[in-house]
Amino acid sequence: MNRTQPPDSPWYEDMGPGSGGLEPRAWYAESDAGRMSLNGEWRFRLSPGAASRDESFARPGFDASGWGTVGVPGHWVLQGAGGAPAYTNVVYPFPVDPPRVPTANPTGDHLRTFDLPAGWPGDGDVVLRFDGVESCARVWLNGRELGDFKGSRLPHEFSVGALLRAEGNVLAVRVHQWSSGSYLEDQDQWWLPGIFRDVTLLERPRGAPRDFFVHAGYDHRDGSGTLRVECAGAEGRVLVPELGVDVAAGEAVTVAVEPWTAETPRLYDGELVTSGERIGLRVGFRTVVVEDGLIKVNGRRVLFRGVNRHEFHPETGRAVDAATMRRDLVLMKQHNVNAVRTSHYPPHPAFLDLCDELGLWVIDECDLETHGFSGLEWRGNPVDDERWTPALLDRAARMVERDKNHASVIIWSLGNECGTGRGLSAMAAWIRRRDPGRLLHYEGDPSCRDVDLYSRMYPTHAEVELIGRRAEEPWGDAESDARRRAMPFVLCEYAHAMGNGPGGLSAYQRLFERYERCQGGFVWEWIDHGLAHPEHGFAYGGDFGEELHDANFVCDGLLFPDRTPSPGLIEYKKVVEPVRIEPVSGTGTVRITNGYDFTGPAHLEFTWAHEVDGVPVASGALTVPDVAPGASAQVPLPMDGVGVWTVRAVLARDTAWGARGHVVAWGQAETGAAVVPAAAVGARPERGEGLITLGPGVFDAVTGVPVRLGAVPVEGLRLDVWRAPTDNDNGAAWLPDERYGALWRESGLHRMRHRVDAVEVGEDTVVVRTRVAPAGVGLGLRTAYRWTADGERLGLTVSVVPEGEWRVPLPRLGIRFGLPAAYGGARWFGGGPGEAYPDTRAASVLGRWRMSVDAMQTPYVRPQENGARADVRWAELTDGGGAGLRAEGGEPFWFTARRWTSEQLDAAEHRPGLRAGGTVWVNLDHAVQGIGSRSCGPGVLPEHRLDARAAEFSFVFTPLG
Ligand code: IPT
């Protein structure tokens, strides 16, 4: 690896990948060769610039006793060791002048001393390995320079056997935050310098292989597996006792096997035995091809129910421990996720071992993104400048060589958002030569010349449908158009999970299930990158005083930063469930469809339960025949009487990722006519001193607003159309339209005024006529509240007629009111337990739910509208003694309760900014606007848009206790 220009630039501005290191090779966990971790506390010194040529710290005998310390693996900016995290999405946080970087280049000098274990280094060599250092490092051992490297999320090794001593070895590592490599690492994430993955010494005994490559294919026609393990630099034998395999390395052997799939992650334990080392193998047999325009594994089309996963932990950044990696995968499996794209760099290598073991399809993506050049019309883009090609090839090789032995990895990805260029083609050509057994992915080149699949991010449903029919608009030259049109289609990113959302998942899934060409997608993204912060709870861009930043665009995951599943993940689990359970109306049966690609439902047990008004009546087991993948069966249910029948498919046995009884899929059927509350009529209004009494209701005679319902004080009951805009309401800055947050504000929907035109006391009604409108805008909502009562209960019918030209949908349409803080317990019959909106309601289970108002809040990192419950028939808010208020809907409604107003929710920038006041604010909505995915994609589908039009809706209120 030679240096490339410019001539007198420092090594970290050299466009080349580095010098002095070993050729890349496979990473593996199990070996009888010795290993020694160099993780732990290291001496650390931070300098503000890289200009210092002073390398004296690397000399043995240097006195670092005055230095601080830093934990390795770790990022110094997250350990109070100086500097701060910084977040940008696309823009480089420094002037773009490749390969030059700023003079102010934070530089972390790391030092550690160590003794060797007894008997080391034996008769062979010792290798020093860095699994990840951002953004570059120069390394000295015992005063001798070993070399330098770039490629932050890739491994780098040096041969150090000859330099080691039994005791008192001094390892010195100088890390610069910025290097030429930073231009290749412009991923949408925090900039976090440091030695953030393991540092290890590995014995390389004489006779140990330099590298090995496991090829394990599966032939679905005859059920055989063919194993061949290439072994470089040594003679060896390959043993797989369970299969009776004992062959020379390099020799192919064919035996009957059970294949590896993400559904059935069958691994065979084996060994590669050489004279110097025994290496543990975990062999999964599988074959991936594109055939008939489809991605097929083991002869079958697969459907990706995927997520994009960045490595992230709220305290340690991209230094992610083994337990957290496993936690991620267990959560994925529990939520029916079957695929991961390792956006946008190879993950910690141990993560892929876990993918092999637990069963996930993996798109392994190279550590490469040059997105910031898009702002320069891609001028100077490194991937189209051959001086950078050695660095690109180095990155491709480090990924492929490191990860080539994983059954789970079925697709290599060249990188993300790099535009187009010859460098990408060079990478693709190298990868194809080295590993023809996997497919190639890259999204950013619409010609698709270097890839095996057509991949896109954030297309609309309508476009996905066209692509599904292979009827998309022709694009580009005839040759690339034809090539692309013949390819399978994958959405490498879709459904932007920023804040409340993503909306529209179900509609995508229907397309994936209808069109075989659409082989699923990968939600953007797995986890919010909110950093733990003493004041803000979780911090996002700008919270560390960054000059340039992209605010909370870094919080767009299906998990909150602390790894609690967000409603988006619950929704995704339901939408992608591998078994569909649907009532067949009027037949007393459910249709059970097997959506797995390979397995039957034999690992599942089916149960049914019957509830009336949310109260259990009967339940039992359901016998479901063995249904082949893609097939369905109709199964009778004991459906007599009215109510709700719930059928669940649960794990029949404990698995590596879920306990027996874990719910994989469910479906509900409701029978009987909708229950409408009896009319509350008959009572006569009475006028008092400034008040009107109607049944249990007491109203202000001037404003017509209720002040009490029975013993319960009520505050500010009125029509409400406002919600604190979600990130998806606000929309992405670069998308032209449907950015409703701003449009709603322009229309004044956050400052509606309520004019009282009349308070009419009739025979048995109180009718309050109002006009609800913002100042200075020609829009209004004529709103009448018609109150009736029957002595015990109070009825309200609200009618709304829009006036003016409404060009924006309404955020919501319903009433809101305040109750004293004591009424903080909620109970309802309707959708639950979590929040739901018109296009995020698949996971809402019809039933009877109880939780505190505090628990009804969804803790989005940036506060915004949240917490609505769908399809609610009745809801109660009570104090500890059961006193309170019950509301029944004339038709199902949306129920929201919180200890702050929508205005306060809108004003808050972080969760700790929300403080409970003396009021529980309740919204009962007739309708709400959908959520969509406009924070980085399509908006709300027309059927989920809440256009302003005349409406009427009603409630019956009963004071309780
Ligand atoms: C796309 C990026 O690939 C991803 O890294 C992330 O930034 C995502 O968007 C949004 O969160 S690129 C976008 C401009 C479509």
Short mmCIF file of N, CA and C in Angstrom, two decimals, residues 760-826:
data_model
loop_
_atom_site.label_atom_id
_atom_site.label_comp_id
_atom_site.label_asym_id
_atom_site.label_seq_id
_atom_site.Cartn_x
_atom_site.Cartn_y
_atom_site.Cartn_z
N GLU A 760 -77.87 29.42 23.25
CA GLU A 760 -79.33 29.29 23.14
C GLU A 760 -79.82 28.22 24.10
N VAL A 761 -80.63 28.66 25.04
CA VAL A 761 -81.19 27.71 26.01
C VAL A 761 -82.57 27.31 25.51
N GLY A 762 -82.75 26.08 25.14
CA GLY A 762 -84.01 25.61 24.59
C GLY A 762 -84.79 24.79 25.60
N GLU A 763 -85.79 24.10 25.12
CA GLU A 763 -86.63 23.22 25.95
C GLU A 763 -85.77 22.22 26.73
N ASP A 764 -85.00 21.46 25.94
CA ASP A 764 -84.15 20.44 26.57
C ASP A 764 -82.76 20.44 25.97
N THR A 765 -82.32 21.58 25.49
CA THR A 765 -80.97 21.69 24.92
C THR A 765 -80.33 23.01 25.34
N VAL A 766 -79.02 22.97 25.31
CA VAL A 766 -78.25 24.23 25.33
C VAL A 766 -77.40 24.18 24.06
N VAL A 767 -77.60 25.14 23.20
CA VAL A 767 -76.84 25.15 21.95
C VAL A 767 -75.92 26.37 21.96
N VAL A 768 -74.66 26.11 21.75
CA VAL A 768 -73.67 27.19 21.75
C VAL A 768 -73.14 27.32 20.34
N ARG A 769 -73.37 28.47 19.74
CA ARG A 769 -72.92 28.67 18.36
C ARG A 769 -71.64 29.51 18.37
N THR A 770 -70.65 29.04 17.65
CA THR A 770 -69.36 29.72 17.67
C THR A 770 -68.76 29.76 16.28
N ARG A 771 -67.72 30.57 16.15
CA ARG A 771 -66.89 30.52 14.95
C ARG A 771 -65.44 30.44 15.40
N VAL A 772 -64.76 29.44 14.88
CA VAL A 772 -63.40 29.16 15.30
C VAL A 772 -62.50 29.54 14.13
N ALA A 773 -61.64 30.53 14.33
CA ALA A 773 -60.86 31.04 13.19
C ALA A 773 -59.60 31.74 13.69
N PRO A 774 -58.56 31.74 12.87
CA PRO A 774 -57.34 32.46 13.25
C PRO A 774 -57.41 33.92 12.79
N ALA A 775 -56.67 34.78 13.47
CA ALA A 775 -56.58 36.17 13.04
C ALA A 775 -55.85 36.26 11.70
N GLY A 776 -56.30 37.14 10.85
CA GLY A 776 -55.53 37.48 9.66
C GLY A 776 -55.55 36.47 8.55
N VAL A 777 -56.32 35.40 8.67
CA VAL A 777 -56.37 34.36 7.63
C VAL A 777 -57.84 34.10 7.31
N GLY A 778 -58.16 33.97 6.05
CA GLY A 778 -59.56 33.84 5.66
C GLY A 778 -60.12 32.44 5.81
N LEU A 779 -59.88 31.83 6.92
CA LEU A 779 -60.37 30.47 7.14
C LEU A 779 -61.16 30.44 8.42
N GLY A 780 -62.17 29.63 8.47
CA GLY A 780 -62.92 29.52 9.71
C GLY A 780 -63.66 28.20 9.78
N LEU A 781 -64.10 27.88 10.98
CA LEU A 781 -64.91 26.68 11.20
C LEU A 781 -66.11 27.10 12.02
N ARG A 782 -67.26 27.14 11.39
CA ARG A 782 -68.50 27.40 12.11
C ARG A 782 -68.78 26.19 12.97
N THR A 783 -68.87 26.38 14.25
CA THR A 783 -68.95 25.24 15.15
C THR A 783 -70.10 25.41 16.13
N ALA A 784 -70.97 24.43 16.17
CA ALA A 784 -72.07 24.46 17.14
C ALA A 784 -71.94 23.28 18.10
N TYR A 785 -72.14 23.55 19.38
CA TYR A 785 -72.12 22.52 20.42
C TYR A 785 -73.56 22.37 20.89
N ARG A 786 -74.09 21.21 20.75
CA ARG A 786 -75.47 21.00 21.15
C ARG A 786 -75.47 20.06 22.35
N TRP A 787 -75.89 20.59 23.50
CA TRP A 787 -75.86 19.81 24.74
C TRP A 787 -77.24 19.33 25.11
N THR A 788 -77.34 18.09 25.57
CA THR A 788 -78.58 17.55 26.11
C THR A 788 -78.19 16.75 27.36
N ALA A 789 -79.22 16.35 28.14
CA ALA A 789 -78.88 15.57 29.34
C ALA A 789 -80.08 14.74 29.75
N ASP A 790 -79.79 13.69 30.54
CA ASP A 790 -80.89 12.90 31.08
C ASP A 790 -80.84 12.85 32.60
N GLY A 791 -80.28 13.81 33.21
CA GLY A 791 -80.20 13.80 34.66
C GLY A 791 -78.90 13.22 35.16
N GLU A 792 -78.47 12.08 34.60
CA GLU A 792 -77.23 11.43 35.01
C GLU A 792 -76.10 11.74 34.05
N ARG A 793 -76.47 11.87 32.78
CA ARG A 793 -75.45 11.92 31.73
C ARG A 793 -75.69 13.13 30.84
N LEU A 794 -74.62 13.54 30.22
CA LEU A 794 -74.68 14.75 29.40
C LEU A 794 -74.27 14.38 27.97
N GLY A 795 -75.11 14.76 27.02
CA GLY A 795 -74.78 14.46 25.63
C GLY A 795 -74.26 15.71 24.92
N LEU A 796 -73.32 15.52 24.02
CA LEU A 796 -72.78 16.64 23.24
C LEU A 796 -72.71 16.23 21.79
N THR A 797 -73.30 17.06 20.93
CA THR A 797 -73.10 16.86 19.49
C THR A 797 -72.41 18.11 18.96
N VAL A 798 -71.31 17.90 18.28
CA VAL A 798 -70.55 19.02 17.72
C VAL A 798 -70.73 18.99 16.22
N SER A 799 -71.11 20.13 15.65
CA SER A 799 -71.13 20.16 14.18
C SER A 799 -70.23 21.29 13.71
N VAL A 800 -69.53 20.96 12.64
CA VAL A 800 -68.48 21.86 12.15
C VAL A 800 -68.69 22.07 10.65
N VAL A 801 -68.69 23.33 10.24
CA VAL A 801 -68.78 23.64 8.81
C VAL A 801 -67.63 24.57 8.45
N PRO A 802 -66.75 24.11 7.56
CA PRO A 802 -65.62 24.98 7.19
C PRO A 802 -66.07 26.17 6.36
N GLU A 803 -65.38 27.27 6.52
CA GLU A 803 -65.60 28.46 5.71
C GLU A 803 -64.27 28.91 5.15
N GLY A 804 -64.30 29.44 3.94
CA GLY A 804 -63.05 29.88 3.32
C GLY A 804 -62.44 28.77 2.50
N GLU A 805 -61.30 29.05 1.93
CA GLU A 805 -60.66 28.06 1.06
C GLU A 805 -59.59 27.29 1.81
N TRP A 806 -59.94 26.11 2.18
CA TRP A 806 -59.00 25.28 2.93
C TRP A 806 -58.09 24.55 1.97
N ARG A 807 -56.81 24.88 2.02
CA ARG A 807 -55.87 24.18 1.14
C ARG A 807 -55.01 23.20 1.91
N VAL A 808 -55.14 23.25 3.21
CA VAL A 808 -54.36 22.30 4.03
C VAL A 808 -55.31 21.38 4.77
N PRO A 809 -54.86 20.17 5.02
CA PRO A 809 -55.69 19.30 5.85
C PRO A 809 -55.67 19.80 7.29
N LEU A 810 -56.59 19.31 8.08
CA LEU A 810 -56.60 19.64 9.50
C LEU A 810 -55.68 18.67 10.25
N PRO A 811 -54.96 19.15 11.25
CA PRO A 811 -54.18 18.21 12.07
C PRO A 811 -55.09 17.23 12.81
N ARG A 812 -56.20 17.74 13.34
CA ARG A 812 -57.15 16.88 14.05
C ARG A 812 -58.50 17.58 14.04
N LEU A 813 -59.53 16.84 14.37
CA LEU A 813 -60.85 17.46 14.51
C LEU A 813 -61.56 16.78 15.67
N GLY A 814 -61.74 17.56 16.73
CA GLY A 814 -62.38 16.97 17.91
C GLY A 814 -62.50 18.02 18.99
N ILE A 815 -62.70 17.55 20.20
CA ILE A 815 -62.78 18.50 21.31
C ILE A 815 -61.62 18.25 22.26
N ARG A 816 -61.30 19.31 22.99
CA ARG A 816 -60.34 19.12 24.06
C ARG A 816 -60.88 19.81 25.30
N PHE A 817 -60.46 19.30 26.44
CA PHE A 817 -60.84 19.93 27.71
C PHE A 817 -59.84 19.52 28.78
N GLY A 818 -59.86 20.29 29.88
CA GLY A 818 -58.95 20.01 30.98
C GLY A 818 -59.70 19.47 32.18
N LEU A 819 -59.06 18.56 32.89
CA LEU A 819 -59.59 18.02 34.15
C LEU A 819 -58.51 18.25 35.22
N PRO A 820 -58.89 18.30 36.49
CA PRO A 820 -57.87 18.47 37.53
C PRO A 820 -56.85 17.33 37.49
N ALA A 821 -55.63 17.64 37.92
CA ALA A 821 -54.52 16.69 37.81
C ALA A 821 -54.80 15.36 38.49
N ALA A 822 -55.68 15.36 39.46
CA ALA A 822 -55.95 14.11 40.20
C ALA A 822 -56.53 13.03 39.29
N TYR A 823 -57.16 13.43 38.18
CA TYR A 823 -57.80 12.43 37.31
C TYR A 823 -56.77 11.87 36.32
N GLY A 824 -55.78 11.24 36.87
CA GLY A 824 -54.63 10.81 36.06
C GLY A 824 -54.62 9.34 35.73
N GLY A 825 -55.75 8.66 35.94
CA GLY A 825 -55.82 7.24 35.59
C GLY A 825 -56.75 7.06 34.41
N ALA A 826 -56.29 6.37 33.38
CA ALA A 826 -57.12 6.19 32.18
C ALA A 826 -57.53 4.73 32.03
#
